[in-house]
Backbone as JSON Lines, residues from 0, in Angstrom:
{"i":0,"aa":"X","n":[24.78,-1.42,-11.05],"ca":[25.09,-1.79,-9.69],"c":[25.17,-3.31,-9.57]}
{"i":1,"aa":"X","n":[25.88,-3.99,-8.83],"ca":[26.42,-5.49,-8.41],"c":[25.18,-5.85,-7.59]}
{"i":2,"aa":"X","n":[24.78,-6.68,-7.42],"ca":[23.81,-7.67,-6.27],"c":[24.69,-6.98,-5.22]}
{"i":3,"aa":"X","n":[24.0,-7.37,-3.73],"ca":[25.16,-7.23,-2.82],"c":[25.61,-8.87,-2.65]}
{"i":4,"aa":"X","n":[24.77,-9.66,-2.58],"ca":[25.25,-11.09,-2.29],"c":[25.64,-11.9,-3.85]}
{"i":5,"aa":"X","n":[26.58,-11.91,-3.75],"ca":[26.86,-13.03,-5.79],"c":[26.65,-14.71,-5.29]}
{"i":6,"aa":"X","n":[26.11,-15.28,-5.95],"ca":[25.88,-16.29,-6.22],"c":[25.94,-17.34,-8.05]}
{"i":7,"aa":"X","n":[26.08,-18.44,-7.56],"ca":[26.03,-18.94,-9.03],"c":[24.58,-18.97,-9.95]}
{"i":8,"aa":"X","n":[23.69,-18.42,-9.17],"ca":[22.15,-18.86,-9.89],"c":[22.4,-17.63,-10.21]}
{"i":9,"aa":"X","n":[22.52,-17.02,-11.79],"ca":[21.74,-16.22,-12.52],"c":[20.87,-15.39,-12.24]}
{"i":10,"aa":"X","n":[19.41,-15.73,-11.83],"ca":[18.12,-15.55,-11.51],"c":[18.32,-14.97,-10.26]}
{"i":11,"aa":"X","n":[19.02,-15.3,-9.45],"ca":[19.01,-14.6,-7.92],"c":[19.92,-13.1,-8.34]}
{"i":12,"aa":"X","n":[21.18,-13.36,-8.9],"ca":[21.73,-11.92,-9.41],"c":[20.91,-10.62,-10.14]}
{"i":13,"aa":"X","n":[20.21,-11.61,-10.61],"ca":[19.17,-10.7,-11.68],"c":[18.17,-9.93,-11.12]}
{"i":14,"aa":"X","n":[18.03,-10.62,-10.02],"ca":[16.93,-10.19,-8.95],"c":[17.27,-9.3,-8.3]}
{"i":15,"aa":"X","n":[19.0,-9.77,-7.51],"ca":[19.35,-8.61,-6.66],"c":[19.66,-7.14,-7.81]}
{"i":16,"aa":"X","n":[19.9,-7.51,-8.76],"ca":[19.86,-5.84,-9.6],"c":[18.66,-5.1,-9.86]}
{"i":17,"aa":"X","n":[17.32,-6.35,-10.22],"ca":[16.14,-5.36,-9.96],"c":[15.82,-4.43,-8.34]}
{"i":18,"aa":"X","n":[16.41,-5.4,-7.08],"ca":[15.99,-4.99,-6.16],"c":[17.04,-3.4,-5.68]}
{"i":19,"aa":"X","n":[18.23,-3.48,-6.33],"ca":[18.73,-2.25,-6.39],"c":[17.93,-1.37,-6.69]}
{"i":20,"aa":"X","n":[17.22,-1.51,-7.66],"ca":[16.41,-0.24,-8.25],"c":[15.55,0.4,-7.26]}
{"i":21,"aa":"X","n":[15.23,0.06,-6.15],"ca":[14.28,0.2,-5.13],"c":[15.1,-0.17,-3.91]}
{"i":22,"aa":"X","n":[15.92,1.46,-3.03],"ca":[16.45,1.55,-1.95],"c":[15.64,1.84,-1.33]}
{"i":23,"aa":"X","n":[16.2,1.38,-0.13],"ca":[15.29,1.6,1.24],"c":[15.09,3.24,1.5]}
{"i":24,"aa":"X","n":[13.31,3.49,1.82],"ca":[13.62,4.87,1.99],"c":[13.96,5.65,3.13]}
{"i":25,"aa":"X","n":[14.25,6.77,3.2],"ca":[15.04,7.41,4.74],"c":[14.08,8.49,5.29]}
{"i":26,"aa":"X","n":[13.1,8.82,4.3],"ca":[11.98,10.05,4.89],"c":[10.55,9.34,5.51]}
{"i":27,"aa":"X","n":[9.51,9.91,5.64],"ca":[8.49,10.29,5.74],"c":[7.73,10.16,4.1]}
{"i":28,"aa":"X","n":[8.28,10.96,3.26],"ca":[7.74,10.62,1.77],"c":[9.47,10.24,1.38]}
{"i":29,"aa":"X","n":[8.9,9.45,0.16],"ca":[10.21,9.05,-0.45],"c":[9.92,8.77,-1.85]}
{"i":30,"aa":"X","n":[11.2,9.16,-2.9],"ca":[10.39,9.11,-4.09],"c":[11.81,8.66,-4.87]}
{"i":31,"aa":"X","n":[11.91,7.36,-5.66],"ca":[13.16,7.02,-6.4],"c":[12.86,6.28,-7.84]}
{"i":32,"aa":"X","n":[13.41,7.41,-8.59],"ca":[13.23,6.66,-10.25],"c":[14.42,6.33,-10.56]}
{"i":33,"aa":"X","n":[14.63,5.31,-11.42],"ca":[15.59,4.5,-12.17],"c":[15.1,3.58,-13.79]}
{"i":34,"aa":"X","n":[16.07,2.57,-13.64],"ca":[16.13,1.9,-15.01],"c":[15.81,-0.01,-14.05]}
{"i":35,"aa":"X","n":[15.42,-0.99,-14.71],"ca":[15.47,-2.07,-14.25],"c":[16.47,-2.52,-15.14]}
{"i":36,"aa":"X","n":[16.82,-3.59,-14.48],"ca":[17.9,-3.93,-15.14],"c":[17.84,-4.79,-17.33]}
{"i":37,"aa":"X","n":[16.23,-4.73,-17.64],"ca":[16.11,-4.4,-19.4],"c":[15.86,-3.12,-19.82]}
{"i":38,"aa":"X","n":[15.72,-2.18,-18.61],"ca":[15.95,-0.89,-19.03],"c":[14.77,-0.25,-19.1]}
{"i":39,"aa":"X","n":[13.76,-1.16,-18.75],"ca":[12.36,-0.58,-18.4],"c":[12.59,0.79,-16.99]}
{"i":40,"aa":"X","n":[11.7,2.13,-17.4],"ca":[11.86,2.57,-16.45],"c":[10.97,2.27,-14.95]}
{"i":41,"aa":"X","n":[11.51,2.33,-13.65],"ca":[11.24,2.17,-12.22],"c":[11.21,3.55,-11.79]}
{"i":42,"aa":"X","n":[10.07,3.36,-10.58],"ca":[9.39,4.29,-10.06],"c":[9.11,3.82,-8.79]}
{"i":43,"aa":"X","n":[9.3,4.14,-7.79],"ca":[9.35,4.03,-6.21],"c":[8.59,5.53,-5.56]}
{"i":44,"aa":"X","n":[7.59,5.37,-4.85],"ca":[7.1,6.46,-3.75],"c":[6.4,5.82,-2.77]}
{"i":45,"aa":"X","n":[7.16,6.34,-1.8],"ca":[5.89,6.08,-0.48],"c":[5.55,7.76,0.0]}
{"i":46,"aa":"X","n":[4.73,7.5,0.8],"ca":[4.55,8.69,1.71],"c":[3.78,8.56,2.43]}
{"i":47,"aa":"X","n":[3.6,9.52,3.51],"ca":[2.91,9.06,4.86],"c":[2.36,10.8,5.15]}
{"i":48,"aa":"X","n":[1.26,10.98,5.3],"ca":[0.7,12.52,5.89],"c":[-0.33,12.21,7.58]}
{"i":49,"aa":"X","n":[0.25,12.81,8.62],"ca":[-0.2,12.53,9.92],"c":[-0.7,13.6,10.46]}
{"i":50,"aa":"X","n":[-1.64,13.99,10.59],"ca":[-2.36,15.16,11.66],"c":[-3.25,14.13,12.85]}
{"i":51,"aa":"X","n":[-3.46,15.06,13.68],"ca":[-4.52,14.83,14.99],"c":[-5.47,13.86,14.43]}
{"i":52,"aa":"X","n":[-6.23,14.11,13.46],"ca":[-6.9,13.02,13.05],"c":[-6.92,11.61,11.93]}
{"i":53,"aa":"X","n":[-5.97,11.9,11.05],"ca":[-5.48,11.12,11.0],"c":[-4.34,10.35,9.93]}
{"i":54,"aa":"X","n":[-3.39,9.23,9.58],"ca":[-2.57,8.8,9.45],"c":[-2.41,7.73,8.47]}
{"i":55,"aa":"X","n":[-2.47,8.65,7.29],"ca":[-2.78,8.03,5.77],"c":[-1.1,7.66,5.55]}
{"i":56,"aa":"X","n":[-0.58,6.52,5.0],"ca":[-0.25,6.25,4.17],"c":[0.04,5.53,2.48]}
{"i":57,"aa":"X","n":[0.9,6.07,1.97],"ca":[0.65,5.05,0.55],"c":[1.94,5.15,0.15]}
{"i":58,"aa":"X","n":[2.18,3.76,-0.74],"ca":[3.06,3.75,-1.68],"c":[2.63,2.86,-2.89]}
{"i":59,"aa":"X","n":[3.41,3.46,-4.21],"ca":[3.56,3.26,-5.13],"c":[4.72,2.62,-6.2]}
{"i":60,"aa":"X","n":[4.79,1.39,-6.76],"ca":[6.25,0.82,-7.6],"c":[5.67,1.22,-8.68]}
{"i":61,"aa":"X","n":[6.45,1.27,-9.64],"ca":[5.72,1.28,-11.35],"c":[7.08,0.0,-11.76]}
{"i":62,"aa":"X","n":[7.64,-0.42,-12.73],"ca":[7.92,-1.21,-13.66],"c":[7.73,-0.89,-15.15]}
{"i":63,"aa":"X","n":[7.84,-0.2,-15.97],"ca":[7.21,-0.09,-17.18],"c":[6.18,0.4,-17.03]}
{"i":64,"aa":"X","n":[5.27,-0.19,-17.49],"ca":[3.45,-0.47,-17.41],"c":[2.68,-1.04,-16.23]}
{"i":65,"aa":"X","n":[3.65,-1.88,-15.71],"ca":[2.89,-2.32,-14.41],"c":[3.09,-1.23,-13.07]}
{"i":66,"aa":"X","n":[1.99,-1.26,-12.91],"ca":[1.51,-0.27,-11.16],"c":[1.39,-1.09,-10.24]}
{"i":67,"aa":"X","n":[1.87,-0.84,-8.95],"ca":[1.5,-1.81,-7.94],"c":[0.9,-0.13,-7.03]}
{"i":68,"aa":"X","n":[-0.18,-0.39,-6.64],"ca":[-0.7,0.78,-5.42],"c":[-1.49,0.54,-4.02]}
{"i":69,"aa":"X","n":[-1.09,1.15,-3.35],"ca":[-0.85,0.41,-1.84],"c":[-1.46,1.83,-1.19]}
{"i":70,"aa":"X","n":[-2.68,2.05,-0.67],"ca":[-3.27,3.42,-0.18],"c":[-3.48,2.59,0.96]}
{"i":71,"aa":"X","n":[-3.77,3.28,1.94],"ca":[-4.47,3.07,3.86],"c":[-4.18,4.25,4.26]}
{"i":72,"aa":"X","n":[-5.82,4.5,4.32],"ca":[-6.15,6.12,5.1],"c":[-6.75,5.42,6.29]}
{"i":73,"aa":"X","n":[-6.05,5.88,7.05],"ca":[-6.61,5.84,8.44],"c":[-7.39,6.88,9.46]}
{"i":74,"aa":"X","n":[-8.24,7.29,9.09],"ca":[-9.04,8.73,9.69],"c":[-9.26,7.89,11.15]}
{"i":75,"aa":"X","n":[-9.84,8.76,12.2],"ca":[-10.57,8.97,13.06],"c":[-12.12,8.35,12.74]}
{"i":76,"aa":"X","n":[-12.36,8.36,12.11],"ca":[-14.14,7.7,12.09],"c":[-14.27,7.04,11.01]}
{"i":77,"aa":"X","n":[-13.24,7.34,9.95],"ca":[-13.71,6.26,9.02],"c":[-11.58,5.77,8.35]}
{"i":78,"aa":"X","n":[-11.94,4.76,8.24],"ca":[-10.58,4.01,7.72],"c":[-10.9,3.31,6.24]}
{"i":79,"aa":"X","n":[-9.53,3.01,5.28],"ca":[-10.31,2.41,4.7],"c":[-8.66,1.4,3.4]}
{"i":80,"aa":"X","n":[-8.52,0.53,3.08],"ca":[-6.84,0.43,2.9],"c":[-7.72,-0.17,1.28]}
{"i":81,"aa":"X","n":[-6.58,0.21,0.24],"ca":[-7.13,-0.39,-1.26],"c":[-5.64,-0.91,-1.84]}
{"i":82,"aa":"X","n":[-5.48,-1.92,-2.18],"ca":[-4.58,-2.48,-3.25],"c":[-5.36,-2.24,-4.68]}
{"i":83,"aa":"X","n":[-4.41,-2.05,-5.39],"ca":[-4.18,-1.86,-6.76],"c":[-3.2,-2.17,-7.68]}
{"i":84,"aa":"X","n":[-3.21,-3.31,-8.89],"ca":[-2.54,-4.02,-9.88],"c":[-3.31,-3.22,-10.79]}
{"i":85,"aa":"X","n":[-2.39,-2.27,-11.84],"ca":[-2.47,-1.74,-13.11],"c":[-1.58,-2.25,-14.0]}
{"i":86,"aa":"X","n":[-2.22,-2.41,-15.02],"ca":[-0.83,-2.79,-16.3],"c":[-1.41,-2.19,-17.57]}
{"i":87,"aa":"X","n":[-0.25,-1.3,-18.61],"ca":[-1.23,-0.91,-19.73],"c":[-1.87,-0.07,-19.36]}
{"i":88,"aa":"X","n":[-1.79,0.88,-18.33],"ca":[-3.05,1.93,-17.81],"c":[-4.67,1.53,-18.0]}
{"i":89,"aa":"X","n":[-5.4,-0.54,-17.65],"ca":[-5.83,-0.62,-17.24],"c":[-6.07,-1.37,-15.59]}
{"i":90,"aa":"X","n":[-6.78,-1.09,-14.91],"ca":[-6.74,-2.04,-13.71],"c":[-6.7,-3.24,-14.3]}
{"i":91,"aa":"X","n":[-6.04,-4.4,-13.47],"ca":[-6.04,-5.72,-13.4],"c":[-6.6,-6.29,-11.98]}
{"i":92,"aa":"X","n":[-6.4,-5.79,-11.41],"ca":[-6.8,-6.43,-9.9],"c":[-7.08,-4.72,-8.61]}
{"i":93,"aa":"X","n":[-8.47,-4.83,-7.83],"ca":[-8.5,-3.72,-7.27],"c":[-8.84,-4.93,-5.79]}
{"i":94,"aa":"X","n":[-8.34,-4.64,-4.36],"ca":[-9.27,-4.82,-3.47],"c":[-9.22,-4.01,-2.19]}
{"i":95,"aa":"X","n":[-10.03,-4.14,-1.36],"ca":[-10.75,-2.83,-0.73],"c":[-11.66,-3.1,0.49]}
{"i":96,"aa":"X","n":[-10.95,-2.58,1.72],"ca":[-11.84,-2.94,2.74],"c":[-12.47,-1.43,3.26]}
{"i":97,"aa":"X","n":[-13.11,-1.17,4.09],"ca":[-13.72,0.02,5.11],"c":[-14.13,-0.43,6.31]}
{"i":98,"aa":"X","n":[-13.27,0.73,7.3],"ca":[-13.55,0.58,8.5],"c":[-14.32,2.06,8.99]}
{"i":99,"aa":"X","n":[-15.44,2.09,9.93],"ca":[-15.65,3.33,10.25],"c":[-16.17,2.9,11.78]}
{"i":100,"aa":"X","n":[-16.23,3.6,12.32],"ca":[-16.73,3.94,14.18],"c":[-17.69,3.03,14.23]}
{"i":101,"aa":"X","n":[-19.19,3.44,13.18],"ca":[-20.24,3.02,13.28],"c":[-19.96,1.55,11.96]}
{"i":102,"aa":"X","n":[-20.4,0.51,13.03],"ca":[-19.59,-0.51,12.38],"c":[-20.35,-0.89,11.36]}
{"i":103,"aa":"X","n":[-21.38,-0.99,10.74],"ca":[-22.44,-0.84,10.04],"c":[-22.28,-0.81,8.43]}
{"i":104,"aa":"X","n":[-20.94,0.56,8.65],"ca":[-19.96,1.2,7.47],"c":[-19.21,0.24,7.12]}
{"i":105,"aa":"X","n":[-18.89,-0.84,8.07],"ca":[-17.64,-1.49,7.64],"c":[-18.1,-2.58,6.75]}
{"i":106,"aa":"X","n":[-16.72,-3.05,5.87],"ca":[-16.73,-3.71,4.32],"c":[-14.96,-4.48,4.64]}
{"i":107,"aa":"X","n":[-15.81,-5.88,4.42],"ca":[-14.55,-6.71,4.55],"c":[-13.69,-6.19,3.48]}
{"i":108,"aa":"X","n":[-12.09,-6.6,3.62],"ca":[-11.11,-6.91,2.51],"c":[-11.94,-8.12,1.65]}
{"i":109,"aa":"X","n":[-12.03,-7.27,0.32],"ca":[-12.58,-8.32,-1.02],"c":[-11.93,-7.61,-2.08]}
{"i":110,"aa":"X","n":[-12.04,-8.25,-3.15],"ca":[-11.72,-7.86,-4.75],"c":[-13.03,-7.16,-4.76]}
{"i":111,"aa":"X","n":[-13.07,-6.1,-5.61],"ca":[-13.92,-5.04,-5.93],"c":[-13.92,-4.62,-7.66]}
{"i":112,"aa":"X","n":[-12.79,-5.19,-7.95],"ca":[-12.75,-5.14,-9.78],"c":[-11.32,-6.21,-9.92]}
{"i":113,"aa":"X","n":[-11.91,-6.5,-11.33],"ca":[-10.88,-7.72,-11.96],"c":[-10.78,-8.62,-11.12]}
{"i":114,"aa":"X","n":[-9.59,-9.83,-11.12],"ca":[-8.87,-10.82,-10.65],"c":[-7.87,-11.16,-10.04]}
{"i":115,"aa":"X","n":[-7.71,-11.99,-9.32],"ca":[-6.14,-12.38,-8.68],"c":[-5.63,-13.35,-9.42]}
{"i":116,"aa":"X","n":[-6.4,-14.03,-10.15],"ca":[-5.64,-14.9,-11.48],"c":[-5.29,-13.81,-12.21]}
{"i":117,"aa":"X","n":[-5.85,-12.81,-12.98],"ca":[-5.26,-12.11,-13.91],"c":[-3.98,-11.37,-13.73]}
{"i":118,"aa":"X","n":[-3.69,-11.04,-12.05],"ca":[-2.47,-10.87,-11.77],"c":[-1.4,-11.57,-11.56]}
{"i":119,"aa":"X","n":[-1.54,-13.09,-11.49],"ca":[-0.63,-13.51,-11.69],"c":[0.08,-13.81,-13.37]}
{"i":120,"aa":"X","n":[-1.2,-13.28,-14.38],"ca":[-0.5,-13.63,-15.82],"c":[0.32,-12.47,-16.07]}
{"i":121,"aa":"X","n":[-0.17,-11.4,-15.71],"ca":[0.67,-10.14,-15.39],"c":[1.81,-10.13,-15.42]}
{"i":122,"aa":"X","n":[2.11,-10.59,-14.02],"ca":[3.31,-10.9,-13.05],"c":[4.13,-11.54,-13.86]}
{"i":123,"aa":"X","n":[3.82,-12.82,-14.85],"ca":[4.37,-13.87,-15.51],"c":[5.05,-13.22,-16.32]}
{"i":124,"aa":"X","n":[4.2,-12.25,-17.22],"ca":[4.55,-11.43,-18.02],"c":[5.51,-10.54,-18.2]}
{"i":125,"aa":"X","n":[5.76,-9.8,-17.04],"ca":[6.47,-8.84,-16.76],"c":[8.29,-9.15,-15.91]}
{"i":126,"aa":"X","n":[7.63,-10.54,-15.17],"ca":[9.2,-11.1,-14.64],"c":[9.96,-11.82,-16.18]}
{"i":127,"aa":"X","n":[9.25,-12.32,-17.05],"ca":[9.59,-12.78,-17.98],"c":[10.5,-11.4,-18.93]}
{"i":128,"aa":"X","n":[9.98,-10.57,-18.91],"ca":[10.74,-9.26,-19.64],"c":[11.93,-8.76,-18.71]}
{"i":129,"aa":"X","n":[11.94,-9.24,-17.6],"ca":[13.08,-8.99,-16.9],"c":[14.14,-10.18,-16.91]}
{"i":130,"aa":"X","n":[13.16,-11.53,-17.16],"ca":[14.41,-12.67,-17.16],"c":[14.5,-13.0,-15.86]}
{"i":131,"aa":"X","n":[13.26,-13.2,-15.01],"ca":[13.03,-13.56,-14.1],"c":[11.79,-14.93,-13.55]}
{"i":132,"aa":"X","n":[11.81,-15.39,-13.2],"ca":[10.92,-15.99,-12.44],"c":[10.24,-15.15,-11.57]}
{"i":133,"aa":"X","n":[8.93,-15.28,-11.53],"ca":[7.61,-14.76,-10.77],"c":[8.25,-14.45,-9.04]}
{"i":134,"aa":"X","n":[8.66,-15.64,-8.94],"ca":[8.71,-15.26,-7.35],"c":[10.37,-14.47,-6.87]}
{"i":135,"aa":"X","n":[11.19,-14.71,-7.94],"ca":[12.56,-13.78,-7.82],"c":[12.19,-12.24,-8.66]}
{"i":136,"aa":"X","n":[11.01,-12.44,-9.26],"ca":[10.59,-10.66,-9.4],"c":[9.73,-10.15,-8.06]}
{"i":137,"aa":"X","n":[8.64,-10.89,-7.6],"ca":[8.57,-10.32,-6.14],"c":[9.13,-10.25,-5.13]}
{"i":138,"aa":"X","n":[9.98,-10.91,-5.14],"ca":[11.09,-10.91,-3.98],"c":[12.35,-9.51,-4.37]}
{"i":139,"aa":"X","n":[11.88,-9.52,-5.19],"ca":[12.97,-8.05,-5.64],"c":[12.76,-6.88,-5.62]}
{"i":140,"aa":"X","n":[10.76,-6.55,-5.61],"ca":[9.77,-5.78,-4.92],"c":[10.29,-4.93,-3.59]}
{"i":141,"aa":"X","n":[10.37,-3.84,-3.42],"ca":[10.26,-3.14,-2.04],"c":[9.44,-4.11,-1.35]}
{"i":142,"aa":"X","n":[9.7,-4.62,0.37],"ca":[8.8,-5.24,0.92],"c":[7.33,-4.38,1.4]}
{"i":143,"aa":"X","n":[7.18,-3.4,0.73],"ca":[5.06,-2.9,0.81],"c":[4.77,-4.15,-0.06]}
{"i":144,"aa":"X","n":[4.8,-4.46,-1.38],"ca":[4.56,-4.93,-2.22],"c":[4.18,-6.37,-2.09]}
{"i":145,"aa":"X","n":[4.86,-7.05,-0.9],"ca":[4.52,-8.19,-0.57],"c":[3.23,-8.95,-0.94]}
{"i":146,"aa":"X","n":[2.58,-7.84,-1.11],"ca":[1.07,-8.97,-1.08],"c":[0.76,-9.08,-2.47]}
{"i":147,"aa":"X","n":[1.66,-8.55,-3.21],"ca":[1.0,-8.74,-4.79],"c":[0.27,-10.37,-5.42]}
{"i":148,"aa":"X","n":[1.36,-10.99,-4.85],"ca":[0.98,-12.23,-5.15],"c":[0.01,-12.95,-4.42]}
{"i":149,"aa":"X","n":[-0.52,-13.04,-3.53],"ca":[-1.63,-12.93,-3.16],"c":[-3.14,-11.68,-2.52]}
{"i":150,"aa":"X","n":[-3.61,-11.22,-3.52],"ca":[-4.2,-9.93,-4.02],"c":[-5.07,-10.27,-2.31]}
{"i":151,"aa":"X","n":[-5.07,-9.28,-1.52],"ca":[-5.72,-9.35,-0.15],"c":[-7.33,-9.33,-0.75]}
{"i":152,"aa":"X","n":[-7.65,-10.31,0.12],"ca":[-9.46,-10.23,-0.12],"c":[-9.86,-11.46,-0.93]}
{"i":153,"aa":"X","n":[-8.71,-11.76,-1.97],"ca":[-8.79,-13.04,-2.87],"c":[-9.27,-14.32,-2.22]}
């Protein structure tokens, strides 16, 4: 697939073909695998489950080896949202807040395992196998993903 916008920078084309890999979704759950543009396979899911009490969503990118995971359960009495950086099927970066009624329960947004430095060597790592720069591989990210580069809680 073409960028939609062409330009003379390389790096921005390169970007708009990773960001092909990851269309906008049209459901409630949404689920899209592909190739990046070195041929690493891509993995896209969101989904969203809503009853009376309450209004969990999550989504998920993969890249190869790298995981980006994006959970927020939102119950009725207890809430609670977790980022997650995997690479290699180990964590690199986890963080994690809780909200509940009785405020007592509640737990700021913090890192809870690994680093937000270690995700950015990650990141380095992985835009580099694409032939990218760090910030034209997150910018090529579905916008959930936004916060990778700065790991919430950091």
């Amino acid at each position: 697939m073409q960028p939609l916008v062409r330009t003379s920078r390389p790096s921005y084309a390169m970007s708009g073909a990773l960001r092909d890999c990851f269309p906008r979704p049209t459901s409630e759950s949404f689920q899209h695998n592909g190739l990046s543009p070195s041929g690493q396979e891509t993995k896209y899911r969101i989904s969203r489950q809503k009853d009376l009490e309450d209004d969990d969503r999550s989504a998920r990118v993969e890249i190869g080896s790298l995981v980006l995971n994006h959970e927020d359960e939102r119950g009725r009495d207890f809430a609670q949202e977790v980022f997650t950086v995997s690479y290699k099927g180990k964590v690199i970066c986890q963080s994690s807040d809780a909200r509940a009624r009785a405020s007592r329960f509640d737990k700021p947004m913090a890192v809870r395992e690994g680093s937000a430095e270690a995700v950015l060597e990650v990141l380095k790592e992985v835009a580099a196998s694409e032939q990218l720069s760090v910030q034209d591989f997150v910018n090529a990210l579905p916008r959930d993903f936004s916060w990778v580069l700065k790991m919430p809680g950091s």
